[in-house]
PDB file of C-alpha atoms in Angstrom:
ATOM      1  CA  MET O   1      91.441 126.480 125.491  1.00  0.00           C
ATOM      2  CA  PHE O   2      91.409 129.945 123.905  1.00  0.00           C
ATOM      3  CA  ILE O   3      90.570 130.327 120.208  1.00  0.00           C
ATOM      4  CA  PRO O   4      94.044 131.728 119.278  1.00  0.00           C
ATOM      5  CA  ASP O   5      95.569 128.502 120.572  1.00  0.00           C
ATOM      6  CA  LEU O   6      93.422 126.494 118.159  1.00  0.00           C
ATOM      7  CA  ILE O   7      94.299 128.508 115.051  1.00  0.00           C
ATOM      8  CA  ILE O   8      97.595 128.915 113.219  1.00  0.00           C
ATOM      9  CA  ALA O   9      98.396 132.563 112.503  1.00  0.00           C
ATOM     10  CA  ASP O  10      99.338 132.719 108.816  1.00  0.00           C
ATOM     11  CA  LYS O  11      99.187 136.080 107.023  1.00  0.00           C
ATOM     12  CA  GLU O  12     100.753 134.920 103.739  1.00  0.00           C
ATOM     13  CA  LYS O  13      98.934 136.414 100.759  1.00  0.00           C
ATOM     14  CA  VAL O  14      98.489 134.106  97.784  1.00  0.00           C
ATOM     15  CA  SER O  15      96.798 134.968  94.500  1.00  0.00           C
ATOM     16  CA  LEU O  16      95.169 132.653  92.002  1.00  0.00           C
ATOM     17  CA  ASP O  17      98.043 133.444  89.618  1.00  0.00           C
ATOM     18  CA  ASP O  18     100.387 131.736  92.111  1.00  0.00           C
ATOM     19  CA  LEU O  19      98.565 128.431  91.636  1.00  0.00           C
ATOM     20  CA  ILE O  20      99.847 125.922  89.109  1.00  0.00           C
ATOM     21  CA  LEU O  21      96.873 123.735  88.227  1.00  0.00           C
ATOM     22  CA  ASP O  22      95.699 121.748  85.266  1.00  0.00           C
ATOM     23  CA  ASP O  23      92.863 123.294  83.266  1.00  0.00           C
ATOM     24  CA  LEU O  24      90.110 121.176  84.832  1.00  0.00           C
ATOM     25  CA  ASN O  25      91.101 121.866  88.458  1.00  0.00           C
ATOM     26  CA  ARG O  26      91.535 125.577  87.766  1.00  0.00           C
ATOM     27  CA  GLN O  27      88.112 125.712  86.144  1.00  0.00           C
ATOM     28  CA  ARG O  28      86.487 123.966  89.108  1.00  0.00           C
ATOM     29  CA  LEU O  29      88.151 126.243  91.674  1.00  0.00           C
ATOM     30  CA  GLU O  30      87.267 129.366  89.717  1.00  0.00           C
ATOM     31  CA  GLN O  31      83.658 128.174  89.481  1.00  0.00           C
ATOM     32  CA  ALA O  32      83.501 127.816  93.277  1.00  0.00           C
ATOM     33  CA  ILE O  33      84.943 131.310  93.722  1.00  0.00           C
ATOM     34  CA  ARG O  34      82.436 132.799  91.261  1.00  0.00           C
ATOM     35  CA  GLU O  35      79.584 131.084  93.109  1.00  0.00           C
ATOM     36  CA  HIS O  36      80.573 132.801  96.361  1.00  0.00           C
ATOM     37  CA  ARG O  37      81.014 136.174  94.702  1.00  0.00           C
ATOM     38  CA  PHE O  38      77.406 135.954  93.520  1.00  0.00           C
ATOM     39  CA  GLY O  39      76.114 133.853  96.404  1.00  0.00           C
ATOM     40  CA  LYS O  40      73.080 135.974  97.243  1.00  0.00           C
ATOM     41  CA  GLU O  41      71.946 136.061  93.633  1.00  0.00           C
ATOM     42  CA  LEU O  42      72.234 132.275  93.267  1.00  0.00           C
ATOM     43  CA  GLN O  43      70.442 131.653  96.554  1.00  0.00           C
ATOM     44  CA  GLN O  44      67.498 133.727  95.322  1.00  0.00           C
ATOM     45  CA  TYR O  45      66.900 130.869  92.890  1.00  0.00           C
ATOM     46  CA  GLY O  46      67.212 128.293  95.665  1.00  0.00           C
ATOM     47  CA  LEU O  47      70.597 127.142  94.386  1.00  0.00           C
ATOM     48  CA  PRO O  48      73.061 125.858  97.022  1.00  0.00           C
ATOM     49  CA  LEU O  49      76.661 127.056  97.031  1.00  0.00           C
ATOM     50  CA  ASP O  50      79.564 124.617  96.928  1.00  0.00           C
ATOM     51  CA  ASN O  51      81.160 125.657 100.210  1.00  0.00           C
ATOM     52  CA  LYS O  52      82.729 122.336 101.237  1.00  0.00           C
ATOM     53  CA  ILE O  53      85.859 121.488  99.278  1.00  0.00           C
ATOM     54  CA  LEU O  54      88.198 118.535  99.747  1.00  0.00           C
ATOM     55  CA  LEU O  55      91.745 118.846  98.401  1.00  0.00           C
ATOM     56  CA  TYR O  56      93.519 115.497  98.280  1.00  0.00           C
ATOM     57  CA  GLY O  57      96.716 113.990  96.924  1.00  0.00           C
ATOM     58  CA  GLU O  58     100.480 114.269  97.092  1.00  0.00           C
ATOM     59  CA  SER O  59     102.168 116.301  99.820  1.00  0.00           C
ATOM     60  CA  GLY O  60     103.750 119.588  98.737  1.00  0.00           C
ATOM     61  CA  CYS O  61     101.714 119.886  95.540  1.00  0.00           C
ATOM     62  CA  GLY O  62      99.724 123.011  96.364  1.00  0.00           C
ATOM     63  CA  LYS O  63      96.757 122.140  98.587  1.00  0.00           C
ATOM     64  CA  THR O  64      97.517 124.735 101.277  1.00  0.00           C
ATOM     65  CA  THR O  65      98.437 127.309  98.625  1.00  0.00           C
ATOM     66  CA  ALA O  66      95.099 126.676  96.913  1.00  0.00           C
ATOM     67  CA  ALA O  67      93.182 127.254 100.162  1.00  0.00           C
ATOM     68  CA  LYS O  68      94.981 130.553 100.728  1.00  0.00           C
ATOM     69  CA  ALA O  69      94.384 131.627  97.132  1.00  0.00           C
ATOM     70  CA  ILE O  70      90.646 130.956  97.429  1.00  0.00           C
ATOM     71  CA  ALA O  71      90.470 133.028 100.624  1.00  0.00           C
ATOM     72  CA  GLY O  72      92.427 135.831  98.953  1.00  0.00           C
ATOM     73  CA  ALA O  73      90.226 135.819  95.856  1.00  0.00           C
ATOM     74  CA  LEU O  74      87.096 136.138  98.022  1.00  0.00           C
ATOM     75  CA  GLY O  75      88.600 138.704 100.397  1.00  0.00           C
ATOM     76  CA  LYS O  76      87.937 136.407 103.344  1.00  0.00           C
ATOM     77  CA  ASN O  77      90.083 135.668 106.377  1.00  0.00           C
ATOM     78  CA  ILE O  78      91.476 132.163 106.493  1.00  0.00           C
ATOM     79  CA  LEU O  79      91.432 130.240 109.766  1.00  0.00           C
ATOM     80  CA  ILE O  80      93.878 127.327 109.775  1.00  0.00           C
ATOM     81  CA  LEU O  81      93.173 124.654 112.359  1.00  0.00           C
ATOM     82  CA  ASN O  82      96.114 124.018 114.695  1.00  0.00           C
ATOM     83  CA  LEU O  83      95.860 120.251 114.692  1.00  0.00           C
ATOM     84  CA  SER O  84      98.461 119.705 117.413  1.00  0.00           C
ATOM     85  CA  ASN O  85      96.453 121.814 119.882  1.00  0.00           C
ATOM     86  CA  VAL O  86      93.011 120.629 118.786  1.00  0.00           C
ATOM     87  CA  ILE O  87      93.557 116.923 119.364  1.00  0.00           C
ATOM     88  CA  SER O  88      93.198 116.077 123.039  1.00  0.00           C
ATOM     89  CA  SER O  89      93.559 112.872 125.023  1.00  0.00           C
ATOM     90  CA  ARG O  90      90.564 113.846 127.151  1.00  0.00           C
ATOM     91  CA  VAL O  91      87.231 112.359 126.123  1.00  0.00           C
ATOM     92  CA  GLY O  92      85.111 114.873 124.227  1.00  0.00           C
ATOM     93  CA  GLU O  93      87.638 117.720 124.229  1.00  0.00           C
ATOM     94  CA  THR O  94      88.788 117.241 120.625  1.00  0.00           C
ATOM     95  CA  ALA O  95      85.224 117.533 119.343  1.00  0.00           C
ATOM     96  CA  GLN O  96      84.654 120.630 121.488  1.00  0.00           C
ATOM     97  CA  HIS O  97      87.857 122.242 120.199  1.00  0.00           C
ATOM     98  CA  VAL O  98      86.825 121.598 116.606  1.00  0.00           C
ATOM     99  CA  LYS O  99      83.349 123.027 117.283  1.00  0.00           C
ATOM    100  CA  THR O 100      84.902 126.184 118.750  1.00  0.00           C
ATOM    101  CA  VAL O 101      86.850 126.808 115.550  1.00  0.00           C
ATOM    102  CA  PHE O 102      83.834 125.990 113.331  1.00  0.00           C
ATOM    103  CA  ASP O 103      81.713 128.464 115.311  1.00  0.00           C
ATOM    104  CA  LYS O 104      84.299 131.226 114.873  1.00  0.00           C
ATOM    105  CA  ALA O 105      84.554 130.594 111.123  1.00  0.00           C
ATOM    106  CA  ALA O 106      80.777 130.736 110.848  1.00  0.00           C
ATOM    107  CA  ARG O 107      80.581 134.032 112.793  1.00  0.00           C
ATOM    108  CA  ASP O 108      83.386 135.579 110.731  1.00  0.00           C
ATOM    109  CA  LYS O 109      82.106 134.203 107.400  1.00  0.00           C
ATOM    110  CA  ALA O 110      85.669 133.032 106.931  1.00  0.00           C
ATOM    111  CA  VAL O 111      87.478 130.283 105.084  1.00  0.00           C
ATOM    112  CA  LEU O 112      88.156 127.439 107.515  1.00  0.00           C
ATOM    113  CA  PHE O 113      91.090 125.266 106.431  1.00  0.00           C
ATOM    114  CA  LEU O 114      91.565 121.861 108.029  1.00  0.00           C
ATOM    115  CA  ASP O 115      94.868 120.331 106.946  1.00  0.00           C
ATOM    116  CA  GLU O 116      95.582 116.630 107.540  1.00  0.00           C
ATOM    117  CA  PHE O 117      91.844 116.131 107.721  1.00  0.00           C
ATOM    118  CA  ASP O 118      92.257 112.351 107.979  1.00  0.00           C
ATOM    119  CA  GLN O 119      93.540 112.878 111.539  1.00  0.00           C
ATOM    120  CA  ILE O 120      90.141 114.071 112.758  1.00  0.00           C
ATOM    121  CA  GLY O 121      87.921 112.469 110.112  1.00  0.00           C
ATOM    122  CA  LYS O 122      89.371 108.987 110.314  1.00  0.00           C
ATOM    123  CA  THR O 123      87.219 106.037 109.263  1.00  0.00           C
ATOM    124  CA  ARG O 124      85.303 104.578 112.204  1.00  0.00           C
ATOM    125  CA  SER O 125      86.617 101.050 112.615  1.00  0.00           C
ATOM    126  CA  ALA O 126      85.453  98.426 115.051  1.00  0.00           C
ATOM    127  CA  ASP O 127      89.096  97.402 115.460  1.00  0.00           C
ATOM    128  CA  ASP O 128      90.100 100.793 116.785  1.00  0.00           C
ATOM    129  CA  ARG O 129      90.740 100.839 120.539  1.00  0.00           C
ATOM    130  CA  ASP O 130      89.265 104.331 120.760  1.00  0.00           C
ATOM    131  CA  VAL O 131      86.299 103.528 118.531  1.00  0.00           C
ATOM    132  CA  GLY O 132      83.789 105.137 120.911  1.00  0.00           C
ATOM    133  CA  GLU O 133      85.604 108.453 121.037  1.00  0.00           C
ATOM    134  CA  LEU O 134      86.347 108.277 117.306  1.00  0.00           C
ATOM    135  CA  ARG O 135      82.693 107.748 116.473  1.00  0.00           C
ATOM    136  CA  ARG O 136      81.685 110.695 118.634  1.00  0.00           C
ATOM    137  CA  LEU O 137      84.261 112.895 116.891  1.00  0.00           C
ATOM    138  CA  VAL O 138      83.204 111.843 113.391  1.00  0.00           C
ATOM    139  CA  ASN O 139      79.515 112.219 114.273  1.00  0.00           C
ATOM    140  CA  SER O 140      80.254 115.696 115.621  1.00  0.00           C
ATOM    141  CA  MET O 141      82.168 116.565 112.446  1.00  0.00           C
ATOM    142  CA  ILE O 142      79.257 115.407 110.272  1.00  0.00           C
ATOM    143  CA  GLN O 143      76.871 117.661 112.181  1.00  0.00           C
ATOM    144  CA  LEU O 144      79.228 120.646 112.084  1.00  0.00           C
ATOM    145  CA  ILE O 145      79.717 120.265 108.336  1.00  0.00           C
ATOM    146  CA  ASP O 146      76.002 119.811 107.657  1.00  0.00           C
ATOM    147  CA  TYR O 147      75.136 123.041 109.478  1.00  0.00           C
ATOM    148  CA  PHE O 148      78.110 125.073 108.278  1.00  0.00           C
ATOM    149  CA  PRO O 149      76.652 128.302 106.804  1.00  0.00           C
ATOM    150  CA  GLN O 150      76.881 128.923 103.080  1.00  0.00           C
ATOM    151  CA  ASP O 151      78.415 132.367 103.483  1.00  0.00           C
ATOM    152  CA  ALA O 152      81.514 130.688 104.963  1.00  0.00           C
ATOM    153  CA  LEU O 153      83.774 128.168 103.246  1.00  0.00           C
ATOM    154  CA  LEU O 154      85.197 124.892 104.531  1.00  0.00           C
ATOM    155  CA  ILE O 155      88.323 123.545 102.825  1.00  0.00           C
ATOM    156  CA  CYS O 156      89.866 120.286 104.015  1.00  0.00           C
ATOM    157  CA  ALA O 157      93.120 118.754 102.805  1.00  0.00           C
ATOM    158  CA  THR O 158      94.516 115.254 103.089  1.00  0.00           C
ATOM    159  CA  ASN O 159      97.306 113.116 101.698  1.00  0.00           C
ATOM    160  CA  HIS O 160      95.250 110.010 102.505  1.00  0.00           C
ATOM    161  CA  GLN O 161      91.710 110.274 101.182  1.00  0.00           C
ATOM    162  CA  SER O 162      91.095 106.567 101.765  1.00  0.00           C
ATOM    163  CA  PHE O 163      91.549 107.064 105.535  1.00  0.00           C
ATOM    164  CA  ILE O 164      88.583 109.447 105.788  1.00  0.00           C
ATOM    165  CA  ASP O 165      85.199 108.169 106.901  1.00  0.00           C
ATOM    166  CA  PRO O 166      82.880 107.719 103.860  1.00  0.00           C
ATOM    167  CA  ALA O 167      80.083 109.617 105.592  1.00  0.00           C
ATOM    168  CA  LEU O 168      82.359 112.658 105.823  1.00  0.00           C
ATOM    169  CA  LEU O 169      83.553 112.312 102.229  1.00  0.00           C
ATOM    170  CA  ARG O 170      79.958 112.503 101.012  1.00  0.00           C
ATOM    171  CA  ARG O 171      79.588 115.952 102.589  1.00  0.00           C
ATOM    172  CA  PHE O 172      82.048 117.581 100.164  1.00  0.00           C
ATOM    173  CA  GLN O 173      80.442 118.929  97.011  1.00  0.00           C
ATOM    174  CA  LEU O 174      83.818 119.490  95.372  1.00  0.00           C
ATOM    175  CA  LYS O 175      86.811 117.130  95.472  1.00  0.00           C
ATOM    176  CA  ILE O 176      90.023 118.182  93.746  1.00  0.00           C
ATOM    177  CA  GLY O 177      93.046 115.932  93.366  1.00  0.00           C
ATOM    178  CA  PHE O 178      96.674 117.091  93.428  1.00  0.00           C
ATOM    179  CA  SER O 179      99.496 115.003  91.970  1.00  0.00           C
ATOM    180  CA  LEU O 180     103.208 115.441  91.302  1.00  0.00           C
ATOM    181  CA  PRO O 181     103.705 117.982  88.502  1.00  0.00           C
ATOM    182  CA  SER O 182     105.046 116.924  85.123  1.00  0.00           C
ATOM    183  CA  ASN O 183     108.603 117.866  84.134  1.00  0.00           C
ATOM    184  CA  GLU O 184     107.218 120.495  81.763  1.00  0.00           C
ATOM    185  CA  ILE O 185     105.176 122.154  84.510  1.00  0.00           C
ATOM    186  CA  LEU O 186     108.123 121.981  86.927  1.00  0.00           C
ATOM    187  CA  ASP O 187     110.341 123.669  84.346  1.00  0.00           C
ATOM    188  CA  GLY O 188     107.905 126.571  84.220  1.00  0.00           C
ATOM    189  CA  TYR O 189     107.809 126.670  88.013  1.00  0.00           C
ATOM    190  CA  TYR O 190     111.619 126.805  88.214  1.00  0.00           C
ATOM    191  CA  ASP O 191     111.640 129.636  85.653  1.00  0.00           C
ATOM    192  CA  LYS O 192     109.190 131.583  87.806  1.00  0.00           C
ATOM    193  CA  LEU O 193     111.134 130.978  91.024  1.00  0.00           C
ATOM    194  CA  LEU O 194     114.437 132.058  89.478  1.00  0.00           C
ATOM    195  CA  LEU O 195     113.175 135.281  87.891  1.00  0.00           C
ATOM    196  CA  SER O 196     113.952 137.350  90.982  1.00  0.00           C
ATOM    197  CA  PHE O 197     117.627 136.329  90.998  1.00  0.00           C
ATOM    198  CA  PRO O 198     120.501 137.678  88.840  1.00  0.00           C
ATOM    199  CA  PRO O 199     120.867 135.913  85.455  1.00  0.00           C
ATOM    200  CA  GLU O 200     124.195 134.343  86.433  1.00  0.00           C
ATOM    201  CA  MET O 201     122.482 132.537  89.332  1.00  0.00           C
ATOM    202  CA  ARG O 202     119.620 131.018  87.343  1.00  0.00           C
ATOM    203  CA  GLY O 203     121.480 128.136  85.759  1.00  0.00           C
ATOM    204  CA  ILE O 204     121.065 125.764  88.692  1.00  0.00           C
ATOM    205  CA  GLN O 205     120.685 122.029  88.238  1.00  0.00           C
ATOM    206  CA  ARG O 206     116.976 121.264  88.360  1.00  0.00           C
ATOM    207  CA  LYS O 207     115.366 118.298  90.144  1.00  0.00           C
ATOM    208  CA  PHE O 208     112.369 116.586  88.598  1.00  0.00           C
ATOM    209  CA  ASP O 209     109.792 114.012  89.687  1.00  0.00           C
ATOM    210  CA  VAL O 210     109.369 116.047  92.882  1.00  0.00           C
ATOM    211  CA  SER O 211     106.621 118.217  94.388  1.00  0.00           C
ATOM    212  CA  PHE O 212     106.446 121.992  94.076  1.00  0.00           C
ATOM    213  CA  ALA O 213     107.548 122.282  97.714  1.00  0.00           C
ATOM    214  CA  GLU O 214     110.611 120.107  97.104  1.00  0.00           C
ATOM    215  CA  ALA O 215     111.468 122.058  93.947  1.00  0.00           C
ATOM    216  CA  ARG O 216     111.201 125.348  95.848  1.00  0.00           C
ATOM    217  CA  ASP O 217     113.364 124.096  98.722  1.00  0.00           C
ATOM    218  CA  HIS O 218     115.966 122.764  96.273  1.00  0.00           C
ATOM    219  CA  THR O 219     116.036 126.068  94.384  1.00  0.00           C
ATOM    220  CA  PHE O 220     116.401 128.259  97.453  1.00  0.00           C
ATOM    221  CA  THR O 221     118.988 125.986  99.088  1.00  0.00           C
ATOM    222  CA  THR O 222     121.100 125.967  95.905  1.00  0.00           C
ATOM    223  CA  ILE O 223     120.804 129.730  95.431  1.00  0.00           C
ATOM    224  CA  LYS O 224     121.657 130.427  99.071  1.00  0.00           C
ATOM    225  CA  SER O 225     124.714 128.185  98.869  1.00  0.00           C
ATOM    226  CA  ALA O 226     125.996 129.997  95.768  1.00  0.00           C
ATOM    227  CA  LEU O 227     125.237 133.397  97.243  1.00  0.00           C
ATOM    228  CA  LEU O 228     126.929 132.613 100.567  1.00  0.00           C
ATOM    229  CA  GLU O 229     130.022 131.398  98.738  1.00  0.00           C
ATOM    230  CA  LYS O 230     130.070 134.621  96.742  1.00  0.00           C
ATOM    231  CA  LEU O 231     129.640 136.747  99.876  1.00  0.00           C
ATOM    232  CA  GLU O 232     132.365 134.868 101.748  1.00  0.00           C
ATOM    233  CA  GLN O 233     134.731 135.246  98.817  1.00  0.00           C
ATOM    234  CA  SER O 234     133.970 138.960  98.654  1.00  0.00           C
ATOM    235  CA  GLN O 235     134.557 139.292 102.402  1.00  0.00           C
ATOM    236  CA  LYS O 236     137.839 137.399 102.120  1.00  0.00           C
ATOM    237  CA  SER O 237     138.993 139.634  99.274  1.00  0.00           C
ATOM    238  CA  SER O 238     138.059 142.704 101.295  1.00  0.00           C
ATOM    239  CA  PHE O 239     140.153 141.489 104.261  1.00  0.00           C
ATOM    240  CA  GLN O 240     143.088 140.824 101.952  1.00  0.00           C
ATOM    241  CA  ARG O 241     142.891 144.339 100.517  1.00  0.00           C
ATOM    242  CA  GLU O 242     142.765 145.815 104.025  1.00  0.00           C
ATOM    243  CA  GLU O 243     145.851 143.816 105.052  1.00  0.00           C
ATOM    244  CA  GLU O 244     147.720 144.930 101.950  1.00  0.00           C
ATOM    245  CA  THR O 245     146.795 148.549 102.681  1.00  0.00           C
ATOM    246  CA  ASP O 246     147.981 148.196 106.306  1.00  0.00           C
ATOM    247  CA  ASN O 247     151.283 146.644 105.172  1.00  0.00           C
ATOM    248  CA  ILE O 248     151.893 149.467 102.714  1.00  0.00           C
ATOM    249  CA  SER O 249     151.190 152.008 105.449  1.00  0.00           C
ATOM    250  CA  LEU O 250     153.604 150.298 107.843  1.00  0.00           C
ATOM    251  CA  SER O 251     156.362 150.046 105.277  1.00  0.00           C
ATOM    252  CA  GLY O 252     155.909 153.706 104.416  1.00  0.00           C
TER     253      GLY O 252
END
């Protein structure tokens, strides 16, 4: 399989300012970024860089956005693993596909982002029917992670940290949890989302106890509905004016 088939093309640019994090998580991410900006200087002292990061927690709470922001802050390309194409039913092919992507990330000194990491780093269980293949895949992943160069960055994300093999979990120097945002944080997020719309469209009903992704979808769906109604009403009024003009012309 060709490398482009194993990677999702995503050119979205995300800055650190786009991230909504608590103070501790922001501090830890910024520390990792600073380490890589001054990687050569730190390595002169024999200090290792934290280049394996696990993002875990609720879906839609910013894990993918965080990976893109880290890549943007470091000026690195981000390679996003295409999980649907990587996983193969043929023995050994999944591990080979993963290795191909790891090798490219290493050559390019890129950020490699593996979403839904639990799908390829699943705990090796004796009850699993495919335990032999699963063990080979996890063993391969352990080796790839251990030898991943420090001038590249591996970021993995999962909604199910408990599903990941403990031997893989130990490889990550930095683990950052994501949870549903508080109502106060969501309010600020809604304010930011609505800034680009006219003032009369900003008073939408807000949903809480949801993820950032759900809040964004709710906002855009509500705004689009209001805007479409406004456009249709304007179009209808325009047709009515045209008909009135035509009737006046005919009567004249």
